[in-house]
Short mmCIF file of C-alpha atoms and ligand atoms in Angstrom, two decimals:
data_model
loop_
_atom_site.label_atom_id
_atom_site.label_comp_id
_atom_site.label_asym_id
_atom_site.label_seq_id
_atom_site.Cartn_x
_atom_site.Cartn_y
_atom_site.Cartn_z
CA MET A 1 117.30 -35.43 -30.11
CA SER A 2 114.20 -35.97 -32.24
CA ILE A 3 111.14 -37.86 -31.12
CA LEU A 4 109.33 -39.89 -33.26
CA VAL A 5 105.66 -41.07 -33.32
CA THR A 6 106.54 -44.26 -31.60
CA ARG A 7 109.44 -46.53 -30.51
CA SER A 8 109.31 -50.31 -30.60
CA SER A 9 109.19 -52.03 -26.96
CA LEU A 10 111.91 -54.46 -26.35
CA PRO A 11 112.44 -56.84 -23.16
CA PRO A 12 115.81 -57.01 -21.86
CA PHE A 13 118.28 -58.25 -24.13
CA ASN A 14 119.33 -61.39 -21.93
CA GLU A 15 115.73 -62.37 -21.37
CA TYR A 16 115.08 -62.51 -25.24
CA ILE A 17 118.45 -64.58 -25.62
CA GLU A 18 117.59 -67.01 -22.55
CA GLU A 19 114.16 -67.55 -24.40
CA LEU A 20 115.91 -68.40 -27.48
CA ARG A 21 118.04 -71.16 -25.78
CA SER A 22 115.64 -74.09 -26.38
CA VAL A 23 115.33 -73.22 -30.17
CA TRP A 24 119.13 -73.99 -30.24
CA ASP A 25 118.82 -76.74 -28.32
CA THR A 26 115.96 -78.35 -30.72
CA HIS A 27 116.71 -76.58 -34.01
CA TRP A 28 113.15 -76.25 -34.51
CA LEU A 29 112.96 -72.71 -36.01
CA THR A 30 109.26 -72.45 -37.61
CA ASN A 31 106.10 -74.31 -38.31
CA MET A 32 104.05 -74.43 -35.14
CA GLY A 33 107.25 -75.18 -32.81
CA SER A 34 106.84 -74.75 -28.85
CA LYS A 35 107.34 -71.06 -28.58
CA HIS A 36 104.46 -70.72 -31.09
CA LYS A 37 102.27 -73.12 -29.37
CA GLU A 38 102.97 -71.57 -25.93
CA LEU A 39 102.24 -67.95 -27.02
CA GLU A 40 98.85 -69.06 -29.04
CA ALA A 41 97.74 -70.44 -25.55
CA SER A 42 98.63 -67.48 -23.62
CA LEU A 43 97.22 -64.96 -25.97
CA SER A 44 93.98 -66.70 -26.68
CA SER A 45 93.18 -66.44 -22.79
CA PHE A 46 94.51 -63.08 -22.88
CA LEU A 47 92.27 -61.92 -25.87
CA GLY A 48 89.29 -63.67 -24.51
CA ALA A 49 88.98 -65.68 -27.75
CA ASP A 50 87.89 -69.35 -27.93
CA PHE A 51 90.48 -69.76 -30.63
CA LEU A 52 93.62 -68.30 -31.85
CA SER A 53 95.71 -68.84 -34.84
CA LEU A 54 99.06 -66.84 -35.28
CA PHE A 55 100.53 -65.49 -38.35
CA THR A 56 103.82 -63.93 -39.80
CA ASN A 57 101.68 -60.49 -39.79
CA GLY A 58 98.47 -59.08 -39.06
CA HIS A 59 97.76 -58.26 -42.84
CA LEU A 60 98.32 -62.02 -44.00
CA ALA A 61 96.01 -63.04 -41.04
CA LEU A 62 93.19 -60.64 -42.56
CA GLU A 63 93.65 -61.61 -45.82
CA MET A 64 93.51 -65.37 -45.02
CA VAL A 65 90.68 -65.10 -42.90
CA LEU A 66 88.62 -63.67 -45.60
CA GLN A 67 89.45 -66.53 -47.80
CA ALA A 68 88.83 -69.15 -45.04
CA LEU A 69 85.08 -67.53 -44.69
CA GLY A 70 84.56 -67.82 -48.52
CA LEU A 71 83.36 -64.42 -49.12
CA SER A 72 82.06 -63.31 -52.53
CA GLY A 73 80.93 -59.80 -53.86
CA GLU A 74 81.05 -57.00 -51.74
CA VAL A 75 82.43 -56.21 -48.06
CA ILE A 76 81.44 -53.09 -46.01
CA THR A 77 84.33 -51.26 -44.44
CA THR A 78 85.45 -47.86 -43.35
CA PRO A 79 88.12 -45.71 -45.37
CA PHE A 80 89.30 -44.26 -42.25
CA SER A 81 91.99 -47.09 -41.42
CA PHE A 82 95.49 -48.42 -42.66
CA ALA A 83 95.90 -49.51 -45.97
CA SER A 84 95.80 -53.24 -45.02
CA THR A 85 92.23 -53.27 -44.22
CA THR A 86 90.63 -52.23 -47.82
CA HIS A 87 93.89 -54.05 -49.41
CA ALA A 88 93.19 -57.53 -47.71
CA ILE A 89 89.52 -57.20 -49.27
CA VAL A 90 90.56 -56.11 -52.94
CA ARG A 91 93.72 -58.82 -52.74
CA ASN A 92 90.64 -61.49 -51.98
CA GLY A 93 88.69 -60.70 -55.33
CA LEU A 94 86.05 -59.02 -53.36
CA THR A 95 84.89 -55.62 -53.83
CA PRO A 96 85.22 -53.06 -51.03
CA VAL A 97 82.05 -50.53 -50.23
CA PHE A 98 82.94 -47.42 -48.08
CA CYS A 99 80.59 -46.67 -45.26
CA ASP A 100 81.43 -43.14 -43.24
CA ILE A 101 82.53 -42.94 -39.68
CA LYS A 102 81.05 -41.55 -36.59
CA PRO A 103 82.40 -38.32 -35.68
CA SER A 104 82.21 -38.99 -31.93
CA ASP A 105 85.02 -41.83 -31.99
CA TYR A 106 85.94 -42.51 -35.95
CA THR A 107 84.61 -46.02 -35.90
CA LEU A 108 82.19 -47.38 -38.66
CA ASP A 109 78.61 -45.67 -38.26
CA PRO A 110 76.08 -48.33 -37.80
CA SER A 111 73.28 -45.89 -38.87
CA LEU A 112 74.63 -45.83 -42.16
CA LEU A 113 75.24 -49.17 -42.65
CA GLU A 114 71.81 -50.68 -44.00
CA SER A 115 71.93 -48.44 -46.82
CA PHE A 116 75.11 -49.86 -48.17
CA ILE A 117 73.65 -53.68 -48.06
CA THR A 118 72.83 -55.37 -51.50
CA ASP A 119 72.67 -58.61 -52.55
CA LYS A 120 75.84 -58.95 -53.27
CA THR A 121 77.18 -58.09 -49.72
CA SER A 122 78.79 -60.88 -47.85
CA ALA A 123 80.32 -59.32 -44.90
CA ILE A 124 81.34 -56.02 -42.66
CA LEU A 125 84.88 -55.68 -41.99
CA PRO A 126 85.04 -52.60 -39.31
CA VAL A 127 87.96 -51.29 -37.29
CA HIS A 128 88.44 -50.77 -33.75
CA VAL A 129 90.47 -47.47 -34.90
CA TYR A 130 92.99 -46.06 -32.09
CA GLY A 131 91.78 -48.72 -29.86
CA ASN A 132 87.93 -47.18 -29.93
CA ILE A 133 85.43 -50.16 -30.01
CA CYS A 134 83.13 -50.37 -32.67
CA ASP A 135 79.48 -50.34 -32.07
CA VAL A 136 79.71 -54.02 -31.82
CA ASP A 137 76.03 -54.65 -30.47
CA ALA A 138 74.33 -52.33 -33.48
CA ILE A 139 76.77 -54.22 -35.97
CA GLN A 140 76.21 -57.59 -35.02
CA LYS A 141 72.24 -56.91 -35.23
CA ILE A 142 72.27 -55.74 -38.47
CA ALA A 143 74.52 -58.64 -39.41
CA ASP A 144 72.20 -61.05 -38.11
CA LYS A 145 69.54 -59.46 -39.90
CA TYR A 146 71.23 -59.69 -43.40
CA HIS A 147 73.15 -62.77 -42.86
CA LEU A 148 76.76 -61.21 -43.02
CA ARG A 149 80.10 -62.26 -41.60
CA VAL A 150 81.70 -59.58 -39.10
CA ILE A 151 85.49 -59.69 -39.57
CA TYR A 152 87.06 -57.01 -36.71
CA ASP A 153 90.12 -55.22 -37.71
CA ALA A 154 91.58 -55.16 -34.20
CA ALA A 155 94.80 -54.27 -34.86
CA HIS A 156 94.72 -51.00 -32.66
CA ALA A 157 92.64 -52.80 -29.67
CA PHE A 158 95.45 -55.57 -28.28
CA ALA A 159 94.49 -56.03 -24.57
CA GLU A 160 91.50 -54.14 -24.30
CA THR A 161 88.24 -55.38 -22.79
CA TYR A 162 84.32 -54.15 -23.78
CA LYS A 163 81.81 -54.49 -21.26
CA GLY A 164 84.23 -56.85 -19.51
CA LYS A 165 84.41 -59.27 -22.51
CA GLY A 166 87.63 -59.63 -24.03
CA ILE A 167 88.29 -57.72 -27.54
CA GLY A 168 88.81 -61.27 -29.43
CA SER A 169 85.47 -62.21 -28.74
CA PHE A 170 83.28 -60.32 -30.97
CA GLY A 171 81.90 -61.01 -34.65
CA ASP A 172 83.01 -64.25 -36.46
CA ALA A 173 86.53 -62.99 -35.87
CA SER A 174 89.04 -60.47 -35.26
CA MET A 175 92.28 -59.79 -36.59
CA PHE A 176 95.45 -58.36 -34.45
CA SER A 177 98.58 -57.03 -35.59
CA PHE A 178 101.75 -57.82 -33.31
CA HIS A 179 103.72 -55.47 -35.61
CA ALA A 180 106.91 -53.67 -34.10
CA THR A 181 105.14 -50.21 -33.75
CA LYS A 182 102.10 -51.74 -31.85
CA VAL A 183 101.43 -51.76 -27.96
CA PHE A 184 102.57 -55.59 -28.18
CA ASN A 185 104.89 -56.64 -30.70
CA THR A 186 106.53 -60.06 -31.99
CA ILE A 187 109.01 -58.01 -34.27
CA GLU A 188 106.17 -58.54 -36.92
CA GLY A 189 103.47 -60.75 -36.23
CA GLY A 190 99.59 -61.15 -36.17
CA ALA A 191 96.59 -63.36 -35.24
CA ILE A 192 93.07 -64.49 -35.54
CA ALA A 193 90.55 -64.94 -32.69
CA THR A 194 87.55 -66.58 -33.47
CA SER A 195 84.66 -68.52 -31.47
CA GLY A 196 84.81 -71.01 -34.46
CA VAL A 197 87.10 -74.41 -34.00
CA GLU A 198 86.38 -75.01 -37.84
CA LEU A 199 87.30 -71.60 -38.90
CA LYS A 200 90.74 -72.03 -36.73
CA LYS A 201 91.39 -75.26 -38.79
CA LYS A 202 90.90 -73.99 -41.96
CA LEU A 203 93.22 -70.99 -41.10
CA GLU A 204 95.91 -73.30 -39.76
CA MET A 205 95.78 -74.94 -43.36
CA ILE A 206 95.56 -71.88 -45.23
CA LYS A 207 98.37 -70.33 -43.76
CA ASN A 208 100.70 -73.19 -44.55
CA PHE A 209 99.86 -73.61 -48.45
CA GLY A 210 96.67 -75.17 -48.21
CA ILE A 211 98.37 -78.56 -46.60
CA SER A 212 96.00 -80.81 -44.86
CA GLY A 213 97.98 -83.89 -44.40
CA PRO A 214 101.40 -85.61 -45.57
CA GLU A 215 100.05 -86.32 -49.07
CA ASP A 216 97.16 -83.96 -49.00
CA VAL A 217 96.81 -80.25 -50.13
CA ILE A 218 93.08 -78.94 -50.35
CA ALA A 219 93.43 -75.42 -50.80
CA VAL A 220 95.23 -72.77 -52.50
CA GLY A 221 96.78 -71.25 -49.32
CA GLY A 222 99.84 -69.38 -48.79
CA ASN A 223 102.54 -69.20 -46.35
CA ALA A 224 102.20 -66.81 -43.33
CA LYS A 225 103.40 -69.16 -40.62
CA MET A 226 104.72 -66.90 -37.35
CA ASN A 227 108.29 -68.30 -36.73
CA GLU A 228 110.07 -69.21 -33.07
CA PHE A 229 112.06 -66.09 -32.97
CA GLN A 230 108.78 -63.87 -33.43
CA ALA A 231 106.59 -66.02 -30.67
CA ALA A 232 110.00 -65.93 -28.42
CA MET A 233 110.10 -61.77 -28.63
CA GLY A 234 106.17 -62.42 -28.04
CA LEU A 235 106.53 -64.47 -24.70
CA CYS A 236 108.98 -61.97 -23.43
CA ASN A 237 107.02 -58.73 -24.21
CA LEU A 238 104.01 -60.34 -22.93
CA ARG A 239 105.67 -60.71 -19.40
CA HIS A 240 106.05 -56.77 -19.67
CA LEU A 241 102.61 -55.89 -20.84
CA ASN A 242 101.17 -54.59 -18.04
CA GLU A 243 104.23 -52.07 -17.11
CA GLU A 244 104.05 -51.38 -20.83
CA ILE A 245 100.40 -50.23 -20.96
CA GLU A 246 100.70 -48.38 -17.24
CA LYS A 247 103.31 -46.12 -18.44
CA ARG A 248 101.40 -45.33 -21.84
CA LYS A 249 98.40 -44.63 -19.17
CA GLN A 250 100.72 -41.89 -17.48
CA ILE A 251 101.65 -40.25 -20.75
CA VAL A 252 98.26 -40.39 -22.34
CA GLU A 253 96.80 -39.00 -18.89
CA ARG A 254 99.34 -35.78 -19.12
CA TYR A 255 98.44 -35.49 -22.69
CA ARG A 256 94.99 -34.98 -21.35
CA ASN A 257 95.62 -32.67 -18.71
CA ASN A 258 97.73 -30.35 -20.99
CA LEU A 259 95.24 -30.46 -23.87
CA GLY A 260 91.98 -31.07 -22.45
CA ARG A 261 90.57 -27.79 -21.83
CA ILE A 262 91.84 -25.58 -25.09
CA ALA A 263 89.22 -24.76 -27.53
CA GLY A 264 89.59 -26.15 -31.17
CA ILE A 265 91.29 -28.96 -29.71
CA LYS A 266 89.40 -32.17 -29.51
CA LEU A 267 90.82 -35.52 -27.90
CA ASN A 268 89.61 -38.80 -28.31
CA SER A 269 86.61 -39.23 -26.01
CA ILE A 270 87.17 -41.38 -22.73
CA PRO A 271 85.68 -44.67 -24.23
CA VAL A 272 82.93 -46.06 -21.58
CA ASP A 273 82.79 -49.92 -20.74
CA VAL A 274 86.21 -50.12 -22.06
CA THR A 275 89.71 -51.02 -20.28
CA GLU A 276 91.81 -48.87 -22.76
CA ASN A 277 95.52 -50.00 -24.28
CA TYR A 278 96.47 -46.11 -24.53
CA ALA A 279 97.87 -47.32 -28.23
CA TYR A 280 97.47 -44.03 -29.75
CA PHE A 281 96.92 -40.26 -28.80
CA PRO A 282 95.01 -38.37 -32.08
CA VAL A 283 94.43 -35.00 -32.10
CA VAL A 284 91.54 -33.36 -34.20
CA PHE A 285 92.64 -29.28 -34.71
CA ASP A 286 89.05 -28.01 -35.33
CA GLN A 287 88.75 -24.25 -35.72
CA TYR A 288 91.82 -24.23 -33.54
CA ARG A 289 94.30 -20.83 -33.91
CA TYR A 290 96.41 -23.13 -36.33
CA THR A 291 95.41 -25.63 -38.83
CA ARG A 292 96.73 -29.46 -38.32
CA ASP A 293 99.01 -29.03 -41.01
CA GLN A 294 100.74 -26.20 -39.38
CA VAL A 295 101.18 -27.65 -35.96
CA PHE A 296 102.69 -30.76 -37.87
CA GLU A 297 105.50 -28.69 -39.40
CA LYS A 298 105.83 -26.80 -36.21
CA LEU A 299 106.52 -29.90 -34.13
CA LYS A 300 108.86 -31.15 -37.35
CA GLU A 301 110.79 -27.99 -36.58
CA HIS A 302 111.92 -29.19 -33.54
CA GLU A 303 112.26 -32.70 -34.38
CA ILE A 304 108.97 -33.75 -33.26
CA TYR A 305 107.57 -36.22 -35.70
CA ALA A 306 103.89 -36.85 -35.02
CA ARG A 307 101.88 -38.62 -37.97
CA LYS A 308 98.63 -37.57 -39.99
CA TYR A 309 97.31 -40.59 -39.06
CA PHE A 310 94.72 -41.55 -40.81
CA TYR A 311 95.48 -39.41 -43.73
CA PRO A 312 94.63 -39.42 -46.91
CA THR A 313 91.76 -41.87 -46.66
CA ILE A 314 91.82 -45.05 -48.39
CA ASN A 315 89.16 -44.38 -50.91
CA THR A 316 91.50 -41.28 -52.11
CA PHE A 317 94.59 -43.48 -52.78
CA ALA A 318 95.89 -43.36 -55.88
CA CYS A 319 95.22 -46.96 -56.56
CA TYR A 320 91.25 -46.59 -55.55
CA ARG A 321 90.45 -42.78 -56.25
CA ASP A 322 89.37 -43.69 -59.99
CA LYS A 323 86.42 -46.13 -58.49
CA TYR A 324 85.38 -44.30 -55.59
CA ASP A 325 84.17 -40.85 -54.48
CA ALA A 326 85.45 -39.40 -51.34
CA ALA A 327 82.84 -37.17 -50.78
CA GLU A 328 80.30 -40.08 -50.26
CA THR A 329 82.34 -40.42 -46.78
CA PRO A 330 82.32 -36.97 -45.42
CA VAL A 331 82.98 -37.33 -41.73
CA ALA A 332 85.83 -39.23 -42.68
CA GLN A 333 87.37 -36.50 -44.88
CA TYR A 334 86.75 -33.98 -42.21
CA ILE A 335 88.71 -36.17 -39.37
CA ALA A 336 91.58 -37.11 -42.17
CA GLU A 337 91.91 -33.58 -42.68
CA ARG A 338 92.29 -32.52 -39.06
CA VAL A 339 93.73 -35.12 -36.98
CA LEU A 340 97.15 -35.65 -35.93
CA THR A 341 98.76 -38.53 -33.96
CA LEU A 342 101.05 -37.52 -31.25
CA PRO A 343 104.08 -39.41 -30.17
CA LEU A 344 103.14 -42.17 -27.84
CA TYR A 345 105.50 -44.87 -26.14
CA ALA A 346 106.34 -46.42 -22.87
CA ASP A 347 109.41 -44.50 -22.65
CA LEU A 348 108.27 -41.20 -23.92
CA SER A 349 109.34 -38.91 -20.66
CA LEU A 350 106.62 -36.86 -19.26
CA ASP A 351 109.08 -33.73 -19.80
CA ASP A 352 108.84 -34.49 -23.34
CA VAL A 353 105.12 -34.86 -23.44
CA ASP A 354 105.17 -31.28 -21.72
CA ARG A 355 107.35 -29.97 -24.34
CA ILE A 356 105.31 -30.92 -27.22
CA CYS A 357 102.25 -29.65 -25.51
CA SER A 358 103.85 -26.59 -25.05
CA ILE A 359 104.75 -26.10 -28.76
CA ILE A 360 101.19 -26.97 -29.76
CA THR A 361 99.56 -24.70 -27.65
CA ARG A 362 102.39 -21.47 -27.86
C1 PLP B 1 99.31 -52.33 -38.10
C2 PLP B 1 97.79 -52.56 -38.95
C3 PLP B 1 97.45 -53.50 -40.04
C4 PLP B 1 98.53 -54.30 -40.47
O1 PLP B 1 99.20 -54.95 -39.69
P1 PLP B 1 100.52 -55.46 -40.09
O2 PLP B 1 100.95 -56.79 -38.95
O3 PLP B 1 101.84 -54.63 -40.22
O4 PLP B 1 100.57 -56.28 -41.42
C5 PLP B 1 96.00 -53.78 -40.25
N1 PLP B 1 95.10 -52.91 -39.82
C6 PLP B 1 95.44 -51.70 -38.97
C7 PLP B 1 94.46 -50.85 -38.58
C8 PLP B 1 96.86 -51.52 -38.43
O5 PLP B 1 97.10 -50.58 -37.72
#
C-alpha cells in the first residue's frame, strides 16, 4: 500500500455525529454559532492568546489580518514557505520583500532584517517553518526600533510553546491553519491570535463583509467565517490532540534514531525551550551519497510519497520570478534544493518508518 506524506486525523465517526446533534436541533449552521464559540474559547487558552478569531481557512485569516492592520508599502517576509504567505501580502496590494533564512532552522534571519527596511516598510511576516520557532526576541527588537508590525505565519506551530509561553502570544498577531493536513484540523480552518481586543473586533467585522451592525457596513470586508461543521470537527479533534502529538513524537524519535548519525543527512535540530508538535520531518541531503531528487525518486518507486517541501522557493514561482532575483536569498535556494519532508502522521507505523529509512540509507 502506498504511503503519502500525510494523512488527515479524524475522530471516531460516532463522536463527530454526536457533536453535530445540537446543530440539527438548532438549525444554526454558521455565523458564529455555539460550536464556533466553544472552539474559539478552548483554542485561545490553548494557544496562549488573549484574543482569538476563527476563520474558514488559514489563508483568508492571513489576508484579513493584514487588511485589519491597515498596512501599506512593503512587508518583509521569507521565500521559504507555502505560497499562501506571500500571496496574502500581494493580494492586499502590498509589496513583499524577501529576506533570507538561517541555515540552522530555516526561519527568517534577523541579522539580515535591518538591511531590507526602507521608509516604505510597514511590517514583518516571518514563518515558524516546520514548527521551528523564529527568533521572536530579535525580530521584536528590530520591529520596535522601526515601529513595524509583526505578523507570524504560525500555520506549522499549533500547540507549541516557546520559553513556557503559548505560541499565539508573540508579535501583533499570529495566523494558524487547521487544514486537513495539519497537526490539528477543522477540515479546513484557521485562526488569528492577538493580544489586541481592537484587532479582534476588526477581524470579526472584516470576515463578515465589513458588517458592524444591522444597518451598518463600515469596511470592504469579505466572507471567511468558520461554520459549525468545521468547529464541531475541531472540538472533537482537540479532545484527541495529546494522543495525536504523542504518536507523532514516537515516529519522529524513530526517524531521528534511524537517520541521526548518517553523514550527509542533516535533520532538523532539536529546538531549545520549545515544546514541539512534531508536525513535519524535514531532512536535508547535503553531500550525501544520493541527491535529494534521487532519494525522492527511489522512495516513489516503493510507492512512498515524500514531498519537496518547500521547493521551489516563492521568489522563483512563475507569478513572481520576473520581479525577484532568487540569488538574493542563497540560503533558501540551497535548502530548497536539498530538503525532503518525509511521511509523518499519527498512525504511520514504526515498521513503515524503518522501511522508509532503509530505502534512504541502502
Ligand atoms: C497550510 C499553510 C497555510 C495556509 O493555510 P490554509 O488553512 O490551507 O489556508 C499558510 N502558510 C503555511 C506555512 C501553511 O503551511
